[in-house]
Amino acid sequence: MGIANVIPGVSGGTMAVSLGIYDKFISSITGFFKNWRKSCKILLPIVIGIGIGIIGFTYAIEYLLSQHTFVTCMTFVGLIFGGLPMLYTDMRAKMTETKSKIGVGNVIAFVGLFAVVVGLPMLGVGSETSSVLAGTPVNMLILFFVGVIAAATMVIPGVSGSLVLMILGYYYGIINTIKNFLEALKVMDLDALLNGFLVLVPFGIGVLIGIAGIAKIIEYLFNKHSVMTYSAIFGLVLGSPIAIFYNTGLYKHLNEVSIIKLFLGLILCIIGGVMTYYLGKKEA
């Protein structure tokens, strides 16, 4: 789940379902105060595993995005689009179950999320976050809320939390800050460690609070307004490739992509799509 949460387009929620622990994961969060001992036994090893996965894969993803941007982004696009059949199947099942149809509200939800996803990068949200983030009071406050928003998507199968970070423009900043923190830890650079602590702690607190608070809301939305929720998710997912190409700066250099990279990117896009589709099919 940790590795999945680092890769934009891959859903940690979907991975949890595929591994057969999603229901236990969500119920342990929503029922934490009712039976905290049982919840801790389930959540503690998962959280430790997620942490190890994120730290271990941070170096790999940073290298791939900086040295092989087009190929990596095309792989992300495939991973994103491969999850669409699963979302569509779930949405159709809910429409049949509730005997509902696509209405104006669903269209508004779709268009609204699509516009937000495409519009935020173009408006420059998080545009200064390509390097290590500074632990200023303003950044700490922003990162807390970014963590809450990212956490809301981590518990939804088919939606990627890291993808949302990329849409908001904070993906590179978080990845580079984690990497810089680990490097500082090796040489005990106290200034860099303090900066990393001031950045990552509020973000982490936001993620924890977000997961705890959002799990109930997500549960409610899927139970009471499932079709509209799926419509909004479709808007988010379909707008994501545009946001990825914009946030990575790749759109400026598309004319420089070689034939070999173009071919490799398309192949990996297809492979990524098939992989995500297989996971979704397995989940269903």
PDB file of C-alpha atoms in Angstrom:
ATOM      1  CA  MET A   1       0.000   0.000   0.000  1.00  0.00           C
ATOM      2  CA  GLY A   2       2.906   2.350   0.732  1.00  0.00           C
ATOM      3  CA  ILE A   3       4.457   1.805  -2.697  1.00  0.00           C
ATOM      4  CA  ALA A   4       1.031   2.237  -4.323  1.00  0.00           C
ATOM      5  CA  ASN A   5       0.487   5.534  -2.502  1.00  0.00           C
ATOM      6  CA  VAL A   6       3.788   6.909  -3.846  1.00  0.00           C
ATOM      7  CA  ILE A   7       2.887   6.207  -7.488  1.00  0.00           C
ATOM      8  CA  PRO A   8       0.468   8.785  -8.968  1.00  0.00           C
ATOM      9  CA  GLY A   9      -2.448   6.914 -10.509  1.00  0.00           C
ATOM     10  CA  VAL A  10      -2.192   3.813  -8.351  1.00  0.00           C
ATOM     11  CA  SER A  11      -4.745   3.624  -5.561  1.00  0.00           C
ATOM     12  CA  GLY A  12      -3.707   2.475  -2.120  1.00  0.00           C
ATOM     13  CA  GLY A  13      -7.390   1.736  -1.507  1.00  0.00           C
ATOM     14  CA  THR A  14      -7.540  -0.586  -4.520  1.00  0.00           C
ATOM     15  CA  MET A  15      -4.368  -2.322  -3.361  1.00  0.00           C
ATOM     16  CA  ALA A  16      -5.935  -2.851   0.079  1.00  0.00           C
ATOM     17  CA  VAL A  17      -9.014  -4.409  -1.532  1.00  0.00           C
ATOM     18  CA  SER A  18      -6.887  -6.642  -3.773  1.00  0.00           C
ATOM     19  CA  LEU A  19      -4.946  -7.828  -0.719  1.00  0.00           C
ATOM     20  CA  GLY A  20      -8.182  -8.536   1.117  1.00  0.00           C
ATOM     21  CA  ILE A  21      -7.715  -6.060   3.974  1.00  0.00           C
ATOM     22  CA  TYR A  22      -9.815  -3.045   2.852  1.00  0.00           C
ATOM     23  CA  ASP A  23     -12.903  -3.806   4.964  1.00  0.00           C
ATOM     24  CA  LYS A  24     -10.791  -4.480   8.059  1.00  0.00           C
ATOM     25  CA  PHE A  25      -8.782  -1.295   7.384  1.00  0.00           C
ATOM     26  CA  ILE A  26     -11.846   0.955   7.111  1.00  0.00           C
ATOM     27  CA  SER A  27     -13.749  -0.672   9.983  1.00  0.00           C
ATOM     28  CA  SER A  28     -10.669  -0.360  12.218  1.00  0.00           C
ATOM     29  CA  ILE A  29     -10.563   3.376  11.476  1.00  0.00           C
ATOM     30  CA  THR A  30     -14.289   4.088  11.875  1.00  0.00           C
ATOM     31  CA  GLY A  31     -14.560   1.898  14.969  1.00  0.00           C
ATOM     32  CA  PHE A  32     -11.244   2.844  16.560  1.00  0.00           C
ATOM     33  CA  PHE A  33     -12.711   4.295  19.782  1.00  0.00           C
ATOM     34  CA  LYS A  34     -15.187   1.439  20.173  1.00  0.00           C
ATOM     35  CA  ASN A  35     -12.495  -1.236  20.184  1.00  0.00           C
ATOM     36  CA  TRP A  36      -9.111   0.462  20.101  1.00  0.00           C
ATOM     37  CA  ARG A  37      -7.089  -2.626  21.019  1.00  0.00           C
ATOM     38  CA  LYS A  38      -8.399  -4.661  18.098  1.00  0.00           C
ATOM     39  CA  SER A  39      -8.034  -1.647  15.790  1.00  0.00           C
ATOM     40  CA  CYS A  40      -4.415  -1.119  16.850  1.00  0.00           C
ATOM     41  CA  LYS A  41      -3.567  -4.763  16.140  1.00  0.00           C
ATOM     42  CA  ILE A  42      -4.841  -4.308  12.584  1.00  0.00           C
ATOM     43  CA  LEU A  43      -3.702  -0.731  11.886  1.00  0.00           C
ATOM     44  CA  LEU A  44      -0.223  -0.750  13.466  1.00  0.00           C
ATOM     45  CA  PRO A  45       1.410  -3.284  11.096  1.00  0.00           C
ATOM     46  CA  ILE A  46      -0.367  -1.691   8.112  1.00  0.00           C
ATOM     47  CA  VAL A  47       0.866   1.797   9.041  1.00  0.00           C
ATOM     48  CA  ILE A  48       4.430   0.548   9.616  1.00  0.00           C
ATOM     49  CA  GLY A  49       4.343  -1.263   6.266  1.00  0.00           C
ATOM     50  CA  ILE A  50       3.024   1.838   4.492  1.00  0.00           C
ATOM     51  CA  GLY A  51       5.828   3.923   6.009  1.00  0.00           C
ATOM     52  CA  ILE A  52       8.499   1.452   4.875  1.00  0.00           C
ATOM     53  CA  GLY A  53       6.974   1.307   1.386  1.00  0.00           C
ATOM     54  CA  ILE A  54       6.873   5.104   1.028  1.00  0.00           C
ATOM     55  CA  ILE A  55      10.450   5.594   2.257  1.00  0.00           C
ATOM     56  CA  GLY A  56      11.808   2.707   0.193  1.00  0.00           C
ATOM     57  CA  PHE A  57      10.215   3.814  -3.082  1.00  0.00           C
ATOM     58  CA  THR A  58      10.822   7.566  -2.726  1.00  0.00           C
ATOM     59  CA  TYR A  59      14.276   7.398  -4.325  1.00  0.00           C
ATOM     60  CA  ALA A  60      13.079   5.308  -7.253  1.00  0.00           C
ATOM     61  CA  ILE A  61      10.111   7.537  -8.103  1.00  0.00           C
ATOM     62  CA  GLU A  62      12.183  10.730  -7.829  1.00  0.00           C
ATOM     63  CA  TYR A  63      14.761   9.318 -10.262  1.00  0.00           C
ATOM     64  CA  LEU A  64      12.138   8.119 -12.745  1.00  0.00           C
ATOM     65  CA  LEU A  65      10.314  11.450 -12.809  1.00  0.00           C
ATOM     66  CA  SER A  66      13.501  13.500 -13.212  1.00  0.00           C
ATOM     67  CA  GLN A  67      15.368  11.297 -15.720  1.00  0.00           C
ATOM     68  CA  HIS A  68      12.576   9.553 -17.639  1.00  0.00           C
ATOM     69  CA  THR A  69       9.687  12.000 -17.362  1.00  0.00           C
ATOM     70  CA  PHE A  70       7.690  11.150 -20.498  1.00  0.00           C
ATOM     71  CA  VAL A  71       7.913   7.375 -20.114  1.00  0.00           C
ATOM     72  CA  THR A  72       7.051   7.572 -16.406  1.00  0.00           C
ATOM     73  CA  CYS A  73       4.108   9.917 -17.004  1.00  0.00           C
ATOM     74  CA  MET A  74       2.727   7.686 -19.756  1.00  0.00           C
ATOM     75  CA  THR A  75       2.912   4.751 -17.342  1.00  0.00           C
ATOM     76  CA  PHE A  76       0.920   6.817 -14.824  1.00  0.00           C
ATOM     77  CA  VAL A  77      -1.679   7.616 -17.497  1.00  0.00           C
ATOM     78  CA  GLY A  78      -2.091   3.918 -18.231  1.00  0.00           C
ATOM     79  CA  LEU A  79      -2.440   3.128 -14.536  1.00  0.00           C
ATOM     80  CA  ILE A  80      -5.091   5.840 -14.232  1.00  0.00           C
ATOM     81  CA  PHE A  81      -7.181   4.828 -17.254  1.00  0.00           C
ATOM     82  CA  GLY A  82      -6.931   1.142 -16.348  1.00  0.00           C
ATOM     83  CA  GLY A  83      -9.009   1.840 -13.257  1.00  0.00           C
ATOM     84  CA  LEU A  84     -11.905   3.379 -15.209  1.00  0.00           C
ATOM     85  CA  PRO A  85     -13.668   0.070 -16.039  1.00  0.00           C
ATOM     86  CA  MET A  86     -13.758  -0.804 -12.335  1.00  0.00           C
ATOM     87  CA  LEU A  87     -15.242   2.590 -11.464  1.00  0.00           C
ATOM     88  CA  TYR A  88     -17.780   2.329 -14.300  1.00  0.00           C
ATOM     89  CA  THR A  89     -18.835  -1.180 -13.234  1.00  0.00           C
ATOM     90  CA  ASP A  90     -19.292  -0.053  -9.628  1.00  0.00           C
ATOM     91  CA  MET A  91     -21.239   3.002 -10.739  1.00  0.00           C
ATOM     92  CA  ARG A  92     -23.553   0.952 -12.984  1.00  0.00           C
ATOM     93  CA  ALA A  93     -24.155  -1.497 -10.138  1.00  0.00           C
ATOM     94  CA  LYS A  94     -25.136   1.351  -7.813  1.00  0.00           C
ATOM     95  CA  MET A  95     -27.411   2.868 -10.495  1.00  0.00           C
ATOM     96  CA  THR A  96     -29.167  -0.488 -10.887  1.00  0.00           C
ATOM     97  CA  GLU A  97     -29.404  -0.968  -7.136  1.00  0.00           C
ATOM     98  CA  THR A  98     -30.839   2.500  -6.487  1.00  0.00           C
ATOM     99  CA  LYS A  99     -32.776   2.667  -9.795  1.00  0.00           C
ATOM    100  CA  SER A 100     -31.252   6.066 -10.513  1.00  0.00           C
ATOM    101  CA  LYS A 101     -30.172   7.716 -13.750  1.00  0.00           C
ATOM    102  CA  ILE A 102     -27.566  10.286 -14.778  1.00  0.00           C
ATOM    103  CA  GLY A 103     -29.057  13.669 -13.940  1.00  0.00           C
ATOM    104  CA  VAL A 104     -28.017  17.305 -13.884  1.00  0.00           C
ATOM    105  CA  GLY A 105     -26.445  16.918 -10.443  1.00  0.00           C
ATOM    106  CA  ASN A 106     -24.208  14.128 -11.704  1.00  0.00           C
ATOM    107  CA  VAL A 107     -23.092  16.212 -14.692  1.00  0.00           C
ATOM    108  CA  ILE A 108     -22.343  19.183 -12.431  1.00  0.00           C
ATOM    109  CA  ALA A 109     -20.324  16.952 -10.077  1.00  0.00           C
ATOM    110  CA  PHE A 110     -18.341  15.537 -13.020  1.00  0.00           C
ATOM    111  CA  VAL A 111     -17.675  18.910 -14.676  1.00  0.00           C
ATOM    112  CA  GLY A 112     -16.890  20.563 -11.337  1.00  0.00           C
ATOM    113  CA  LEU A 113     -14.210  18.036 -10.338  1.00  0.00           C
ATOM    114  CA  PHE A 114     -12.797  17.939 -13.868  1.00  0.00           C
ATOM    115  CA  ALA A 115     -12.501  21.739 -13.902  1.00  0.00           C
ATOM    116  CA  VAL A 116     -10.851  21.799 -10.467  1.00  0.00           C
ATOM    117  CA  VAL A 117      -8.330  19.106 -11.431  1.00  0.00           C
ATOM    118  CA  VAL A 118      -7.368  20.804 -14.699  1.00  0.00           C
ATOM    119  CA  GLY A 119      -7.655  24.358 -13.391  1.00  0.00           C
ATOM    120  CA  LEU A 120      -5.559  24.180 -10.209  1.00  0.00           C
ATOM    121  CA  PRO A 121      -2.214  23.460 -11.929  1.00  0.00           C
ATOM    122  CA  MET A 122      -2.855  26.173 -14.517  1.00  0.00           C
ATOM    123  CA  LEU A 123      -3.640  28.674 -11.769  1.00  0.00           C
ATOM    124  CA  GLY A 124      -0.241  27.944 -10.260  1.00  0.00           C
ATOM    125  CA  VAL A 125      -1.410  26.153  -7.102  1.00  0.00           C
ATOM    126  CA  GLY A 126       1.683  24.614  -5.557  1.00  0.00           C
ATOM    127  CA  SER A 127       3.820  25.735  -8.513  1.00  0.00           C
ATOM    128  CA  GLU A 128       6.803  26.554  -6.267  1.00  0.00           C
ATOM    129  CA  THR A 129       6.964  23.093  -4.736  1.00  0.00           C
ATOM    130  CA  SER A 130       9.310  21.334  -7.172  1.00  0.00           C
ATOM    131  CA  SER A 131      12.211  21.519  -4.691  1.00  0.00           C
ATOM    132  CA  VAL A 132      12.495  20.826  -0.951  1.00  0.00           C
ATOM    133  CA  LEU A 133       9.704  22.603   0.930  1.00  0.00           C
ATOM    134  CA  ALA A 134      10.581  25.178   3.566  1.00  0.00           C
ATOM    135  CA  GLY A 135       9.217  24.663   7.087  1.00  0.00           C
ATOM    136  CA  THR A 136       7.590  28.092   7.348  1.00  0.00           C
ATOM    137  CA  PRO A 137       4.388  28.649   9.380  1.00  0.00           C
ATOM    138  CA  VAL A 138       2.400  29.273   6.183  1.00  0.00           C
ATOM    139  CA  ASN A 139       3.698  26.089   4.538  1.00  0.00           C
ATOM    140  CA  MET A 140       3.006  24.091   7.689  1.00  0.00           C
ATOM    141  CA  LEU A 141      -0.616  25.250   7.702  1.00  0.00           C
ATOM    142  CA  ILE A 142      -1.057  24.594   3.977  1.00  0.00           C
ATOM    143  CA  LEU A 143       0.548  21.161   4.213  1.00  0.00           C
ATOM    144  CA  PHE A 144      -1.768  20.195   7.057  1.00  0.00           C
ATOM    145  CA  PHE A 145      -4.803  20.816   4.825  1.00  0.00           C
ATOM    146  CA  VAL A 146      -3.071  19.222   1.824  1.00  0.00           C
ATOM    147  CA  GLY A 147      -2.577  16.140   4.009  1.00  0.00           C
ATOM    148  CA  VAL A 148      -6.271  16.127   4.924  1.00  0.00           C
ATOM    149  CA  ILE A 149      -7.277  16.364   1.237  1.00  0.00           C
ATOM    150  CA  ALA A 150      -4.830  13.652   0.178  1.00  0.00           C
ATOM    151  CA  ALA A 151      -6.050  11.391   2.987  1.00  0.00           C
ATOM    152  CA  ALA A 152      -9.635  11.722   1.754  1.00  0.00           C
ATOM    153  CA  THR A 153      -8.637  10.013  -1.487  1.00  0.00           C
ATOM    154  CA  MET A 154      -6.400   7.345   0.064  1.00  0.00           C
ATOM    155  CA  VAL A 155      -9.430   5.484   1.424  1.00  0.00           C
ATOM    156  CA  ILE A 156     -11.307   5.460  -1.908  1.00  0.00           C
ATOM    157  CA  PRO A 157     -10.566   2.430  -4.113  1.00  0.00           C
ATOM    158  CA  GLY A 158      -9.691   3.586  -7.629  1.00  0.00           C
ATOM    159  CA  VAL A 159      -8.468   7.046  -6.607  1.00  0.00           C
ATOM    160  CA  SER A 160      -4.808   7.819  -5.912  1.00  0.00           C
ATOM    161  CA  GLY A 161      -3.751  10.046  -3.002  1.00  0.00           C
ATOM    162  CA  SER A 162      -0.403  10.809  -4.627  1.00  0.00           C
ATOM    163  CA  LEU A 163      -2.236  11.742  -7.819  1.00  0.00           C
ATOM    164  CA  VAL A 164      -4.203  14.339  -5.850  1.00  0.00           C
ATOM    165  CA  LEU A 165      -0.907  15.680  -4.444  1.00  0.00           C
ATOM    166  CA  MET A 166       0.370  16.021  -8.006  1.00  0.00           C
ATOM    167  CA  ILE A 167      -2.828  17.805  -9.060  1.00  0.00           C
ATOM    168  CA  LEU A 168      -2.440  20.241  -6.160  1.00  0.00           C
ATOM    169  CA  GLY A 169       1.236  20.726  -7.086  1.00  0.00           C
ATOM    170  CA  TYR A 170       2.750  19.381  -3.861  1.00  0.00           C
ATOM    171  CA  TYR A 171       3.820  15.919  -4.992  1.00  0.00           C
ATOM    172  CA  TYR A 172       7.401  16.820  -5.934  1.00  0.00           C
ATOM    173  CA  GLY A 173       7.792  18.933  -2.817  1.00  0.00           C
ATOM    174  CA  ILE A 174       6.757  16.107  -0.484  1.00  0.00           C
ATOM    175  CA  ILE A 175       8.891  13.501  -2.306  1.00  0.00           C
ATOM    176  CA  ASN A 176      11.971  15.749  -2.354  1.00  0.00           C
ATOM    177  CA  THR A 177      11.500  16.717   1.299  1.00  0.00           C
ATOM    178  CA  ILE A 178      11.306  13.039   2.345  1.00  0.00           C
ATOM    179  CA  LYS A 179      14.445  12.309   0.330  1.00  0.00           C
ATOM    180  CA  ASN A 180      16.279  15.324   1.783  1.00  0.00           C
ATOM    181  CA  PHE A 181      15.208  14.339   5.323  1.00  0.00           C
ATOM    182  CA  LEU A 182      16.618  10.823   4.869  1.00  0.00           C
ATOM    183  CA  GLU A 183      19.882  12.224   3.470  1.00  0.00           C
ATOM    184  CA  ALA A 184      20.141  14.637   6.407  1.00  0.00           C
ATOM    185  CA  LEU A 185      19.537  11.761   8.799  1.00  0.00           C
ATOM    186  CA  LYS A 186      22.566   9.923   7.423  1.00  0.00           C
ATOM    187  CA  VAL A 187      24.942  12.828   8.171  1.00  0.00           C
ATOM    188  CA  MET A 188      22.951  14.241  11.124  1.00  0.00           C
ATOM    189  CA  ASP A 189      22.431  17.630   9.479  1.00  0.00           C
ATOM    190  CA  LEU A 190      20.318  19.193  12.252  1.00  0.00           C
ATOM    191  CA  ASP A 191      19.111  22.198  10.225  1.00  0.00           C
ATOM    192  CA  ALA A 192      17.879  20.008   7.365  1.00  0.00           C
ATOM    193  CA  LEU A 193      16.340  17.558   9.846  1.00  0.00           C
ATOM    194  CA  LEU A 194      14.468  20.369  11.596  1.00  0.00           C
ATOM    195  CA  ASN A 195      13.165  21.716   8.282  1.00  0.00           C
ATOM    196  CA  GLY A 196      12.031  18.259   7.221  1.00  0.00           C
ATOM    197  CA  PHE A 197      10.377  17.712  10.585  1.00  0.00           C
ATOM    198  CA  LEU A 198       8.483  21.024  10.330  1.00  0.00           C
ATOM    199  CA  VAL A 199       7.237  20.075   6.857  1.00  0.00           C
ATOM    200  CA  LEU A 200       6.467  16.369   7.222  1.00  0.00           C
ATOM    201  CA  VAL A 201       4.905  16.382  10.720  1.00  0.00           C
ATOM    202  CA  PRO A 202       1.984  18.755   9.902  1.00  0.00           C
ATOM    203  CA  PHE A 203       1.450  16.913   6.614  1.00  0.00           C
ATOM    204  CA  GLY A 204       1.446  13.566   8.456  1.00  0.00           C
ATOM    205  CA  ILE A 205      -0.938  14.871  11.120  1.00  0.00           C
ATOM    206  CA  GLY A 206      -3.223  16.115   8.353  1.00  0.00           C
ATOM    207  CA  VAL A 207      -3.164  12.682   6.718  1.00  0.00           C
ATOM    208  CA  LEU A 208      -4.010  10.890   9.989  1.00  0.00           C
ATOM    209  CA  ILE A 209      -6.802  13.315  10.888  1.00  0.00           C
ATOM    210  CA  GLY A 210      -8.036  13.248   7.302  1.00  0.00           C
ATOM    211  CA  ILE A 211      -8.259   9.467   7.181  1.00  0.00           C
ATOM    212  CA  ALA A 212     -10.022   9.312  10.555  1.00  0.00           C
ATOM    213  CA  GLY A 213     -12.465  12.097   9.716  1.00  0.00           C
ATOM    214  CA  ILE A 214     -13.058  11.361   6.054  1.00  0.00           C
ATOM    215  CA  ALA A 215     -13.670   7.603   6.391  1.00  0.00           C
ATOM    216  CA  LYS A 216     -17.124   8.256   7.879  1.00  0.00           C
ATOM    217  CA  ILE A 217     -17.939  10.904   5.260  1.00  0.00           C
ATOM    218  CA  ILE A 218     -16.827   8.626   2.412  1.00  0.00           C
ATOM    219  CA  GLU A 219     -18.941   5.850   3.884  1.00  0.00           C
ATOM    220  CA  TYR A 220     -21.943   8.213   3.996  1.00  0.00           C
ATOM    221  CA  LEU A 221     -21.440   9.550   0.452  1.00  0.00           C
ATOM    222  CA  PHE A 222     -21.162   6.089  -1.090  1.00  0.00           C
ATOM    223  CA  ASN A 223     -24.234   4.922   0.837  1.00  0.00           C
ATOM    224  CA  LYS A 224     -26.477   7.973   0.315  1.00  0.00           C
ATOM    225  CA  HIS A 225     -25.175   9.707  -2.834  1.00  0.00           C
ATOM    226  CA  SER A 226     -23.230   6.941  -4.554  1.00  0.00           C
ATOM    227  CA  VAL A 227     -23.923   7.851  -8.208  1.00  0.00           C
ATOM    228  CA  MET A 228     -23.063  11.515  -7.731  1.00  0.00           C
ATOM    229  CA  THR A 229     -19.908  10.518  -5.819  1.00  0.00           C
ATOM    230  CA  TYR A 230     -18.845   8.245  -8.676  1.00  0.00           C
ATOM    231  CA  SER A 231     -19.563  11.033 -11.174  1.00  0.00           C
ATOM    232  CA  ALA A 232     -17.255  13.362  -9.236  1.00  0.00           C
ATOM    233  CA  ILE A 233     -14.557  10.660  -9.115  1.00  0.00           C
ATOM    234  CA  PHE A 234     -14.818  10.207 -12.897  1.00  0.00           C
ATOM    235  CA  GLY A 235     -14.226  13.941 -13.336  1.00  0.00           C
ATOM    236  CA  LEU A 236     -11.168  13.751 -11.100  1.00  0.00           C
ATOM    237  CA  VAL A 237      -9.727  10.708 -12.869  1.00  0.00           C
ATOM    238  CA  LEU A 238     -10.303  11.923 -16.456  1.00  0.00           C
ATOM    239  CA  GLY A 239      -8.775  15.310 -15.720  1.00  0.00           C
ATOM    240  CA  SER A 240      -5.746  13.796 -13.991  1.00  0.00           C
ATOM    241  CA  PRO A 241      -3.543  13.093 -17.067  1.00  0.00           C
ATOM    242  CA  ILE A 242      -3.768  16.757 -18.071  1.00  0.00           C
ATOM    243  CA  ALA A 243      -2.749  17.812 -14.554  1.00  0.00           C
ATOM    244  CA  ILE A 244       0.161  15.344 -14.538  1.00  0.00           C
ATOM    245  CA  PHE A 245       1.532  16.594 -17.875  1.00  0.00           C
ATOM    246  CA  TYR A 246       1.203  20.191 -16.659  1.00  0.00           C
ATOM    247  CA  ASN A 247       2.677  19.726 -13.184  1.00  0.00           C
ATOM    248  CA  THR A 248       5.685  17.780 -14.459  1.00  0.00           C
ATOM    249  CA  GLY A 249       6.329  20.474 -17.087  1.00  0.00           C
ATOM    250  CA  LEU A 250       6.232  17.767 -19.741  1.00  0.00           C
ATOM    251  CA  TYR A 251       3.763  19.627 -21.965  1.00  0.00           C
ATOM    252  CA  LYS A 252       6.535  22.131 -22.821  1.00  0.00           C
ATOM    253  CA  HIS A 253       8.846  19.401 -24.125  1.00  0.00           C
ATOM    254  CA  LEU A 254       6.517  17.010 -25.954  1.00  0.00           C
ATOM    255  CA  ASN A 255       8.015  18.012 -29.321  1.00  0.00           C
ATOM    256  CA  GLU A 256      11.430  16.876 -28.036  1.00  0.00           C
ATOM    257  CA  VAL A 257      10.332  13.314 -27.242  1.00  0.00           C
ATOM    258  CA  SER A 258      12.186  10.785 -29.415  1.00  0.00           C
ATOM    259  CA  ILE A 259      10.455   8.019 -31.388  1.00  0.00           C
ATOM    260  CA  ILE A 260      11.972   5.384 -29.098  1.00  0.00           C
ATOM    261  CA  LYS A 261      10.671   7.111 -25.941  1.00  0.00           C
ATOM    262  CA  LEU A 262       7.289   7.657 -27.591  1.00  0.00           C
ATOM    263  CA  PHE A 263       7.025   3.959 -28.456  1.00  0.00           C
ATOM    264  CA  LEU A 264       8.231   2.866 -24.998  1.00  0.00           C
ATOM    265  CA  GLY A 265       5.829   5.298 -23.325  1.00  0.00           C
ATOM    266  CA  LEU A 266       2.867   3.913 -25.272  1.00  0.00           C
ATOM    267  CA  ILE A 267       3.853   0.320 -24.449  1.00  0.00           C
ATOM    268  CA  LEU A 268       4.185   1.102 -20.723  1.00  0.00           C
ATOM    269  CA  CYS A 269       0.899   3.021 -20.846  1.00  0.00           C
ATOM    270  CA  ILE A 270      -0.837  -0.102 -22.152  1.00  0.00           C
ATOM    271  CA  ILE A 271       0.931  -2.341 -19.620  1.00  0.00           C
ATOM    272  CA  GLY A 272      -0.018   0.027 -16.783  1.00  0.00           C
ATOM    273  CA  GLY A 273      -3.627   0.058 -17.931  1.00  0.00           C
ATOM    274  CA  VAL A 274      -3.788  -3.738 -18.126  1.00  0.00           C
ATOM    275  CA  MET A 275      -2.239  -4.049 -14.642  1.00  0.00           C
ATOM    276  CA  THR A 276      -4.753  -1.678 -13.045  1.00  0.00           C
ATOM    277  CA  TYR A 277      -7.629  -3.284 -14.952  1.00  0.00           C
ATOM    278  CA  TYR A 278      -6.543  -6.719 -13.705  1.00  0.00           C
ATOM    279  CA  LEU A 279      -6.427  -5.476 -10.100  1.00  0.00           C
ATOM    280  CA  GLY A 280      -9.878  -3.928 -10.511  1.00  0.00           C
ATOM    281  CA  LYS A 281     -11.254  -7.134 -12.036  1.00  0.00           C
ATOM    282  CA  LYS A 282      -9.715  -9.169  -9.207  1.00  0.00           C
ATOM    283  CA  GLU A 283     -11.289  -6.785  -6.695  1.00  0.00           C
ATOM    284  CA  ALA A 284     -14.722  -7.144  -8.299  1.00  0.00           C
TER     285      ALA A 284
END
